[in-house]
Coordinates of C-alpha atoms and ligand atoms in Angstrom, one line a residue:
M1 CA 97.6 -13.8 -52.7
P2 CA 100.9 -12.9 -50.8
F3 CA 100.8 -15.1 -48.5
G4 CA 100.7 -19.0 -47.8
K5 CA 99.7 -21.2 -44.7
I6 CA 100.7 -21.1 -41.3
Q7 CA 101.9 -24.2 -40.5
V8 CA 100.2 -24.9 -36.9
L9 CA 103.2 -27.3 -35.5
N10 CA 101.5 -29.6 -32.8
P11 CA 97.8 -30.1 -32.8
L12 CA 94.9 -28.8 -31.5
V13 CA 92.4 -30.8 -29.5
E14 CA 88.7 -29.6 -31.0
L15 CA 85.4 -29.9 -29.2
D16 CA 82.3 -29.4 -30.9
G17 CA 79.1 -29.2 -29.7
D18 CA 75.7 -27.5 -30.0
E19 CA 72.7 -26.3 -31.4
L20 CA 72.9 -22.2 -32.3
T21 CA 77.4 -22.3 -31.2
R22 CA 77.4 -25.5 -33.8
V23 CA 76.2 -23.5 -36.5
I24 CA 78.9 -20.6 -36.2
W25 CA 82.0 -23.4 -34.9
Q26 CA 81.4 -24.5 -38.7
D27 CA 81.6 -21.6 -40.4
I28 CA 84.2 -19.6 -38.1
K29 CA 86.9 -23.0 -39.2
T30 CA 85.1 -22.6 -42.5
R31 CA 86.5 -18.8 -42.8
F32 CA 89.0 -18.7 -40.6
I33 CA 91.0 -22.1 -40.0
H34 CA 90.9 -24.0 -42.8
P35 CA 91.9 -21.3 -45.5
Y36 CA 95.1 -19.7 -43.6
L37 CA 96.7 -22.8 -41.4
T38 CA 97.9 -26.5 -41.7
I39 CA 96.9 -27.8 -38.5
D40 CA 95.9 -31.3 -36.6
L41 CA 92.9 -30.8 -35.5
K42 CA 92.1 -33.7 -32.7
Y43 CA 88.2 -33.5 -32.9
Y44 CA 86.0 -34.9 -30.7
D45 CA 82.1 -35.0 -31.3
L46 CA 80.8 -33.8 -27.8
G47 CA 77.7 -32.7 -29.3
L48 CA 74.6 -33.6 -27.3
P49 CA 73.7 -36.7 -30.1
N50 CA 76.5 -38.3 -29.9
R51 CA 77.6 -38.0 -26.7
D52 CA 74.3 -40.1 -26.4
A53 CA 75.5 -42.8 -29.2
T54 CA 78.9 -42.7 -27.2
E55 CA 77.3 -43.3 -23.8
N56 CA 79.6 -40.0 -22.6
A57 CA 82.5 -41.8 -23.8
V58 CA 83.7 -39.5 -26.0
V59 CA 83.9 -36.6 -23.3
H60 CA 86.4 -38.2 -21.6
E61 CA 88.2 -39.3 -24.4
A62 CA 88.7 -35.8 -25.3
G63 CA 89.9 -35.1 -22.3
Q64 CA 92.4 -37.2 -21.8
A65 CA 93.6 -36.2 -25.7
I66 CA 93.6 -32.0 -24.4
K67 CA 96.2 -33.5 -20.8
Q68 CA 97.9 -35.0 -23.5
Y69 CA 98.3 -32.5 -27.1
S70 CA 98.1 -29.3 -23.7
V71 CA 95.4 -27.4 -25.6
G72 CA 92.5 -27.9 -26.6
V73 CA 89.1 -25.4 -27.8
K74 CA 85.6 -26.6 -27.4
C75 CA 82.2 -25.4 -28.6
A76 CA 79.6 -24.5 -26.3
T77 CA 77.1 -27.7 -25.1
I78 CA 73.4 -28.4 -23.7
S79 CA 73.5 -28.9 -20.4
V80 CA 71.0 -31.4 -20.3
D81 CA 67.8 -31.5 -18.1
P82 CA 64.6 -33.4 -18.0
T83 CA 63.3 -31.4 -21.3
R84 CA 65.9 -32.5 -22.6
V85 CA 65.8 -36.2 -22.5
Q86 CA 62.8 -36.4 -23.7
E87 CA 63.9 -32.9 -26.7
Y88 CA 66.8 -36.0 -27.6
N89 CA 64.7 -38.9 -26.8
L90 CA 68.1 -39.9 -24.2
K91 CA 69.1 -43.3 -23.1
A92 CA 70.2 -41.1 -19.8
A93 CA 70.8 -38.3 -18.2
W94 CA 73.9 -37.2 -19.5
P95 CA 75.8 -35.1 -16.5
S96 CA 77.6 -31.9 -18.1
P97 CA 80.4 -32.1 -20.0
N98 CA 81.9 -29.7 -19.0
I99 CA 82.4 -30.5 -15.2
A100 CA 83.4 -33.7 -16.4
L101 CA 86.5 -31.8 -18.1
R102 CA 87.9 -29.3 -15.7
A103 CA 87.5 -32.1 -13.6
A104 CA 90.0 -34.1 -15.6
I105 CA 92.4 -30.8 -15.9
G106 CA 91.7 -29.8 -12.9
G107 CA 92.9 -25.4 -12.5
T108 CA 91.4 -22.2 -12.6
I109 CA 89.4 -20.3 -15.3
F110 CA 89.9 -16.9 -16.5
R111 CA 87.6 -15.0 -17.9
E112 CA 88.1 -11.8 -19.6
P113 CA 85.4 -9.5 -21.7
V114 CA 86.9 -8.2 -24.8
I115 CA 87.1 -4.4 -24.5
I116 CA 85.9 -2.7 -27.3
P117 CA 85.9 0.9 -26.5
S118 CA 82.9 2.6 -29.3
I119 CA 81.0 0.0 -27.3
P120 CA 78.7 1.6 -24.7
R121 CA 79.2 -0.4 -21.1
Y122 CA 75.9 -1.1 -19.8
V123 CA 78.0 -0.8 -16.2
Q124 CA 79.4 2.7 -17.3
G125 CA 81.7 3.2 -14.6
W126 CA 83.5 0.0 -16.2
K127 CA 86.9 1.5 -17.7
R128 CA 89.4 -1.2 -16.7
P129 CA 88.7 -5.4 -16.7
I130 CA 86.9 -7.3 -14.6
I131 CA 88.8 -10.2 -14.6
I132 CA 86.7 -13.7 -12.9
G133 CA 89.1 -16.7 -11.2
R134 CA 86.5 -18.6 -11.2
H135 CA 87.6 -22.1 -9.2
A136 CA 86.3 -25.0 -11.1
F137 CA 86.3 -28.2 -9.6
G138 CA 83.9 -29.6 -6.1
D139 CA 81.1 -27.7 -4.5
H140 CA 77.9 -27.6 -6.8
T141 CA 79.5 -29.1 -9.6
R142 CA 80.5 -32.6 -7.5
A143 CA 77.6 -32.5 -5.4
K144 CA 75.7 -35.1 -4.2
E145 CA 71.7 -34.1 -4.2
R146 CA 68.8 -36.3 -3.6
V147 CA 64.7 -35.7 -2.3
M148 CA 64.1 -37.2 1.4
H149 CA 60.6 -38.6 1.0
G150 CA 58.8 -38.5 4.4
A151 CA 60.4 -38.5 7.9
G152 CA 63.9 -39.3 8.8
K153 CA 67.7 -38.3 9.7
L154 CA 69.7 -37.0 7.8
E155 CA 72.9 -37.4 8.8
M156 CA 76.7 -36.2 7.4
V157 CA 79.1 -39.0 8.3
F158 CA 83.4 -39.2 7.9
T159 CA 85.0 -41.9 8.4
P160 CA 88.8 -41.1 8.5
K161 CA 90.9 -43.9 6.7
G162 CA 91.9 -46.1 10.0
G163 CA 89.5 -44.6 12.3
K164 CA 86.2 -44.7 13.1
P165 CA 83.9 -42.9 11.8
E166 CA 82.6 -39.0 13.0
T167 CA 78.2 -38.7 12.4
V168 CA 77.8 -34.5 12.0
E169 CA 73.6 -34.4 12.8
V170 CA 72.3 -32.3 9.7
V171 CA 68.4 -32.6 10.4
E172 CA 65.9 -34.6 11.7
F173 CA 63.3 -34.2 8.8
D174 CA 59.3 -34.2 9.7
D175 CA 56.8 -36.2 7.3
D176 CA 56.8 -33.3 4.3
G177 CA 60.4 -35.2 3.8
G178 CA 62.7 -31.9 1.6
V179 CA 65.7 -32.0 -0.3
G180 CA 69.6 -32.1 0.7
L181 CA 73.1 -32.5 -0.7
T182 CA 76.8 -33.0 0.5
M183 CA 78.8 -30.8 -1.1
Y184 CA 82.9 -30.8 -0.9
N185 CA 85.9 -29.5 -2.2
T186 CA 90.2 -30.6 -1.4
R187 CA 92.7 -28.7 0.3
K188 CA 95.0 -29.3 -3.0
S189 CA 93.1 -28.0 -5.4
I190 CA 91.5 -24.7 -3.3
T191 CA 95.8 -24.5 -3.2
D192 CA 95.7 -25.1 -6.6
F193 CA 93.2 -22.3 -7.0
A194 CA 95.5 -19.9 -4.5
H195 CA 98.4 -19.9 -6.8
S196 CA 96.6 -19.7 -9.9
C197 CA 94.8 -16.4 -8.9
F198 CA 97.8 -15.1 -7.1
R199 CA 100.2 -15.8 -10.6
Y200 CA 97.6 -14.5 -12.7
A201 CA 96.8 -10.9 -11.1
L202 CA 100.5 -10.0 -11.0
S203 CA 101.1 -11.3 -14.7
K204 CA 99.0 -8.8 -15.5
R205 CA 99.7 -6.5 -12.5
L206 CA 96.3 -6.1 -11.2
P207 CA 95.2 -6.3 -7.5
L208 CA 93.0 -9.4 -6.7
F209 CA 90.1 -10.2 -4.2
L210 CA 89.5 -13.9 -2.5
S211 CA 85.8 -13.1 -2.0
T212 CA 83.1 -15.8 -0.3
K213 CA 81.0 -16.1 2.3
N214 CA 82.9 -17.2 6.0
T215 CA 80.0 -15.0 8.0
V216 CA 78.6 -17.7 7.5
L217 CA 80.3 -20.6 5.7
K218 CA 82.8 -20.1 8.7
T219 CA 84.9 -24.2 8.4
Y220 CA 83.8 -23.8 4.2
D221 CA 84.0 -20.5 3.1
G222 CA 86.9 -20.3 6.2
L223 CA 89.4 -23.0 4.6
F224 CA 88.8 -20.7 1.4
V225 CA 90.1 -17.7 2.7
E226 CA 93.1 -19.3 5.1
I227 CA 94.8 -21.1 2.4
F228 CA 94.3 -17.6 0.4
E229 CA 95.5 -15.5 3.3
G230 CA 98.6 -18.5 4.3
L231 CA 100.0 -18.5 0.9
Y232 CA 99.6 -14.4 0.6
E233 CA 101.5 -14.4 3.7
G234 CA 103.6 -16.9 3.1
G235 CA 105.3 -16.1 -0.8
Y236 CA 103.2 -13.8 -2.8
R237 CA 102.9 -10.5 -0.5
A238 CA 106.8 -9.3 -1.5
S239 CA 105.9 -10.0 -5.0
F240 CA 102.6 -8.2 -5.0
E241 CA 104.1 -5.3 -3.5
D242 CA 106.4 -4.9 -5.4
A243 CA 104.0 -5.2 -7.8
G244 CA 102.2 -2.3 -6.7
I245 CA 99.2 -4.7 -5.8
E246 CA 96.8 -6.0 -3.3
Y247 CA 95.4 -9.0 -2.1
E248 CA 92.5 -8.9 0.1
H249 CA 89.0 -10.7 0.7
R250 CA 85.8 -9.6 0.5
L251 CA 82.5 -10.9 1.5
I252 CA 80.8 -11.4 -1.4
D253 CA 77.8 -9.9 -1.3
D254 CA 80.4 -6.6 -0.8
M255 CA 82.1 -7.4 -3.3
V256 CA 79.4 -7.0 -5.8
A257 CA 78.3 -4.5 -4.7
Y258 CA 81.8 -2.9 -4.8
M259 CA 82.5 -4.3 -8.1
I260 CA 79.6 -2.3 -9.9
K261 CA 81.3 1.0 -8.5
S262 CA 84.7 0.7 -9.3
E263 CA 85.8 1.3 -12.3
G264 CA 87.1 -2.4 -12.8
G265 CA 90.8 -3.3 -12.5
M266 CA 91.2 -6.2 -10.6
V267 CA 90.8 -10.5 -10.7
M268 CA 88.3 -11.8 -8.1
A269 CA 89.0 -15.5 -7.2
L270 CA 85.6 -16.7 -6.8
K271 CA 84.0 -20.7 -5.9
N272 CA 82.9 -22.1 -8.8
Y273 CA 78.9 -21.4 -8.4
D274 CA 79.8 -17.5 -7.9
G275 CA 82.4 -17.7 -10.5
D276 CA 79.7 -18.7 -13.1
I277 CA 77.4 -15.8 -12.0
Q278 CA 79.2 -13.4 -11.4
S279 CA 81.2 -13.9 -15.2
D280 CA 77.9 -13.6 -16.7
I281 CA 77.2 -10.3 -14.9
V282 CA 80.7 -9.0 -15.6
A283 CA 80.1 -10.2 -19.6
Q284 CA 77.1 -8.2 -19.8
G285 CA 77.3 -5.2 -17.8
F286 CA 80.6 -4.9 -20.8
G287 CA 78.7 -5.4 -23.3
S288 CA 77.1 -8.9 -23.9
L289 CA 77.6 -12.7 -23.4
G290 CA 79.0 -12.7 -26.3
L291 CA 82.4 -10.8 -26.1
M292 CA 84.0 -13.3 -22.9
T293 CA 87.0 -14.7 -23.1
S294 CA 87.8 -17.7 -21.3
I295 CA 90.5 -20.3 -20.7
L296 CA 90.9 -22.9 -18.5
V297 CA 94.8 -23.3 -16.8
S298 CA 95.4 -26.5 -15.7
P299 CA 97.7 -25.8 -12.2
D300 CA 100.9 -26.7 -13.8
G301 CA 100.1 -24.1 -16.0
R302 CA 100.8 -26.5 -18.9
T303 CA 97.1 -27.8 -20.2
F304 CA 94.2 -24.9 -21.5
F305 CA 91.5 -24.9 -23.0
T306 CA 89.4 -22.4 -24.1
E307 CA 85.6 -21.7 -24.8
A308 CA 83.4 -19.0 -24.8
A309 CA 81.6 -18.5 -21.6
H310 CA 78.1 -18.2 -22.7
G311 CA 76.3 -21.3 -23.6
T312 CA 74.5 -22.8 -26.4
V313 CA 72.0 -19.1 -27.8
T314 CA 69.6 -22.0 -27.5
R315 CA 67.0 -19.0 -27.8
H316 CA 68.5 -18.2 -31.3
Y317 CA 69.0 -22.2 -32.4
R318 CA 65.1 -21.9 -32.6
E319 CA 64.5 -19.5 -34.7
H320 CA 67.2 -21.5 -37.0
L321 CA 65.5 -24.3 -37.1
K322 CA 62.6 -21.7 -38.8
G323 CA 64.6 -20.5 -41.4
K324 CA 65.5 -17.5 -39.8
E325 CA 69.1 -16.2 -40.1
T326 CA 70.1 -14.8 -36.7
S327 CA 72.1 -12.6 -35.4
T328 CA 74.1 -14.4 -33.6
N329 CA 77.6 -12.4 -31.1
P330 CA 80.1 -14.7 -33.0
V331 CA 82.8 -12.9 -31.5
A332 CA 84.0 -15.6 -28.5
S333 CA 83.6 -18.4 -30.4
I334 CA 86.0 -16.7 -32.5
F335 CA 88.0 -16.0 -29.4
A336 CA 88.0 -19.4 -28.2
W337 CA 90.2 -19.9 -31.6
T338 CA 92.4 -17.8 -30.9
R339 CA 93.9 -17.8 -27.5
A340 CA 93.7 -22.1 -28.0
L341 CA 96.2 -20.7 -31.3
M342 CA 97.9 -18.1 -28.7
K343 CA 98.3 -20.6 -26.1
R344 CA 99.9 -23.4 -29.6
G345 CA 101.8 -20.8 -30.8
E346 CA 103.6 -19.8 -27.4
L347 CA 104.2 -24.1 -26.3
D348 CA 105.5 -24.6 -29.8
G349 CA 107.4 -21.3 -30.1
T350 CA 106.0 -20.1 -33.3
P351 CA 105.0 -16.2 -33.3
E352 CA 103.7 -16.7 -36.8
V353 CA 100.5 -18.0 -35.6
I354 CA 100.2 -15.9 -32.7
A355 CA 100.4 -13.1 -34.6
F356 CA 97.6 -14.9 -36.6
A357 CA 95.6 -15.6 -34.2
E358 CA 95.9 -11.6 -32.9
K359 CA 95.1 -10.6 -36.2
L360 CA 92.3 -12.3 -36.3
E361 CA 91.0 -10.8 -32.7
K362 CA 92.1 -7.0 -34.6
A363 CA 90.0 -7.8 -37.5
C364 CA 87.2 -8.8 -35.6
I365 CA 87.2 -6.0 -33.2
D366 CA 87.8 -3.6 -36.4
A367 CA 84.7 -4.3 -37.9
I368 CA 82.0 -3.5 -35.3
E369 CA 84.8 -0.2 -34.4
I370 CA 85.7 1.2 -38.2
D371 CA 83.0 -0.5 -39.7
G372 CA 80.3 -0.2 -37.6
V373 CA 79.5 -3.8 -38.3
M374 CA 77.5 -5.0 -35.2
T375 CA 75.5 -8.2 -34.6
K376 CA 72.5 -7.0 -32.2
D377 CA 73.2 -7.8 -28.5
L378 CA 76.3 -4.6 -29.3
A379 CA 73.7 -2.8 -31.4
Y380 CA 70.7 -2.5 -29.3
A381 CA 73.8 -1.5 -26.4
C382 CA 74.8 1.3 -28.8
G383 CA 70.8 2.3 -28.2
R384 CA 71.0 1.9 -32.0
E385 CA 68.3 -0.6 -32.2
D386 CA 68.1 -0.6 -35.9
G387 CA 72.0 -1.2 -36.7
W388 CA 72.8 -4.8 -36.3
V389 CA 73.3 -7.3 -39.5
V390 CA 72.7 -10.8 -39.8
T391 CA 75.4 -13.0 -37.9
R392 CA 77.0 -13.9 -41.9
V393 CA 77.1 -10.1 -42.5
Y394 CA 79.6 -9.7 -39.5
M395 CA 81.3 -13.3 -40.2
E396 CA 82.0 -11.2 -43.6
A397 CA 83.4 -8.1 -42.5
V398 CA 85.5 -9.3 -40.1
E399 CA 86.7 -12.1 -43.1
K400 CA 87.1 -8.8 -45.2
R401 CA 89.0 -7.3 -42.0
L402 CA 91.3 -10.3 -41.8
K403 CA 92.3 -10.5 -45.4
G404 CA 93.5 -6.9 -45.0
L405 CA 95.6 -7.5 -42.0
L406 CA 97.4 -10.8 -43.5
E407 CA 98.3 -8.8 -46.6
E408 CA 99.6 -5.3 -44.5
Ligands
LIG501 N1 80.7 -24.1 -21.6 C1 79.2 -24.4 -21.8 O1 78.8 -25.0 -22.3 C2 77.6 -23.6 -21.1 C3 76.8 -24.6 -21.6 N2 75.6 -23.9 -21.3 C4 73.8 -24.5 -22.1 O2 74.1 -23.5 -22.7 C5 72.1 -23.8 -23.7 C6 72.0 -22.1 -23.6 O3 71.6 -21.9 -22.4 P1 70.8 -20.9 -22.5 O4 70.8 -20.6 -20.6 O5 70.4 -20.8 -23.3 O6 72.1 -19.2 -22.3 P2 73.3 -18.9 -23.6 O7 74.1 -18.1 -22.3 O8 73.5 -19.2 -24.4 O9 71.9 -17.6 -24.0 C7 71.1 -17.2 -22.8 C8 71.0 -15.8 -23.4 O10 71.8 -14.9 -24.0 C9 72.1 -14.2 -24.8 N3 72.6 -14.3 -25.4 C10 74.4 -15.9 -24.8 N4 75.2 -15.7 -26.0 C11 74.9 -15.3 -26.7 C12 76.0 -14.0 -27.8 N5 77.2 -15.0 -28.1 N6 75.0 -13.3 -28.8 C13 73.6 -12.9 -28.6 N7 73.3 -12.8 -27.8 C14 73.6 -13.9 -26.6 C15 70.9 -14.3 -25.5 O11 69.3 -13.3 -25.6 P3 68.6 -13.1 -26.0 O12 68.0 -14.3 -26.2 O13 67.8 -12.1 -25.4 O14 69.2 -12.6 -27.4 C16 70.5 -15.7 -25.3 O15 69.3 -16.1 -25.3 C17 71.6 -24.8 -22.4 O16 71.7 -25.7 -22.2 C18 73.3 -24.5 -21.1 O17 73.4 -25.3 -20.1 C19 74.9 -22.6 -20.6 C20 76.3 -22.2 -20.5 C21 77.7 -22.4 -20.6
LIG502 O1 78.0 -26.8 -17.1 C1 77.2 -26.0 -17.5 O2 76.3 -27.4 -16.7 C2 76.6 -24.7 -17.1 C3 78.4 -24.5 -17.9 C4 78.1 -23.0 -17.7 O3 77.9 -22.5 -17.0 C5 79.3 -21.5 -17.7 O4 80.5 -22.2 -17.9 O5 79.5 -20.7 -17.0
LIG503 MN1 77.3 -20.3 -17.0

């Protein structure tokens, strides 16, 4: 082969995961990483059995490692609910690792679909990318919640440093009780979020929309709007005008309707929960959850971690456990690796690593676009209900394409 292994200068932090994505992850490394790269992978096993064995310590160690080495790549992981506690006989209902990792690094998750021209969009009018800038900190992921059994008063208390408690009465429950939660965000985190969204929109030369429900959450969402407006008027407006793009706040219901009828071509800054939901809507609208990339960028723009936006694909894993080969789309998981390698290459000043990652992405797309080899999700989007292959066959097609591209 007229090609030697490429040296990746600095370590990449690898976070392994669960279920079907764990199976695909191993296959990606065997086919596309180890044969071509000399790379120091700092491996953390975030699979649920190991999170349980280490009492979740492995998640915190992985977060520190990403901060230390600047780039991480993560496989999807199970977020525990009560059924998982039984299924895995867990010591505790461990919190979602994503929340801890995102809190450790801060910043914004940018989610962008891989656009493959021959795959028709479910939303037919979309022609250009729709990028979700999802705030990665606070709100529902940091909420404290509880069930109130019986009658009583629910209050929210803020005690200013050195001052007296200030109480907001929330509700007086009757004998049936109910549920309640408090959630929060910080001015610093919202400000960091706003800066990264303004910078990202400028780098892509796409208009930026912040979307909230500030007509209802006048104070909470109101602070997001105020901070974005302040930064825009205080500095970004001039650069936006020079770039021929605009910033605008829109109510979330207006925004989703506009998004569907638009041609795409925008960055949407969304609160944590809205961004989670909207990224799957956009992914499916462009063809499949298996095509949505995801990168977390720290507030200082120096730490990154990449993943697929989808989960561990449990329904397919159940089939895999029965010994059946599944047709699960590996593209977003492969792109987690390529986007991490591109960042590693940028930080290390190694264009050959970036070029390898670009070729691997092209191989994924060419296998679909030119060879017509695709997994079930994409074949269905094309209206070809029997024109699909199992994951292994698609991976083989990508491997063949990659070898060809590397030999050019
Ligand atoms: N970042 C992370 O680590 C995330 C973790 N999760 C966790 O993952 C687990 C499973 O979550 P679940 O709700 O099933 O969500 P998933 O995103 O894993 O899957 C939902 C459905 O979407 C389709 N799908 C998703 N990815 C692909 C793909 N690559 N190729 C083809 N089809 C795909 C499948 O539909 P169909 O069955 O119709 O083929 C699948 O059953 C949960 O524990 C959840 O908490 C969820 C999201 C993110
Ligand atoms: O952390 C979780 O539990 C879910 C994560 C998720 O859905 C996402 O990142 O899109
Ligand atoms: Mn999600």
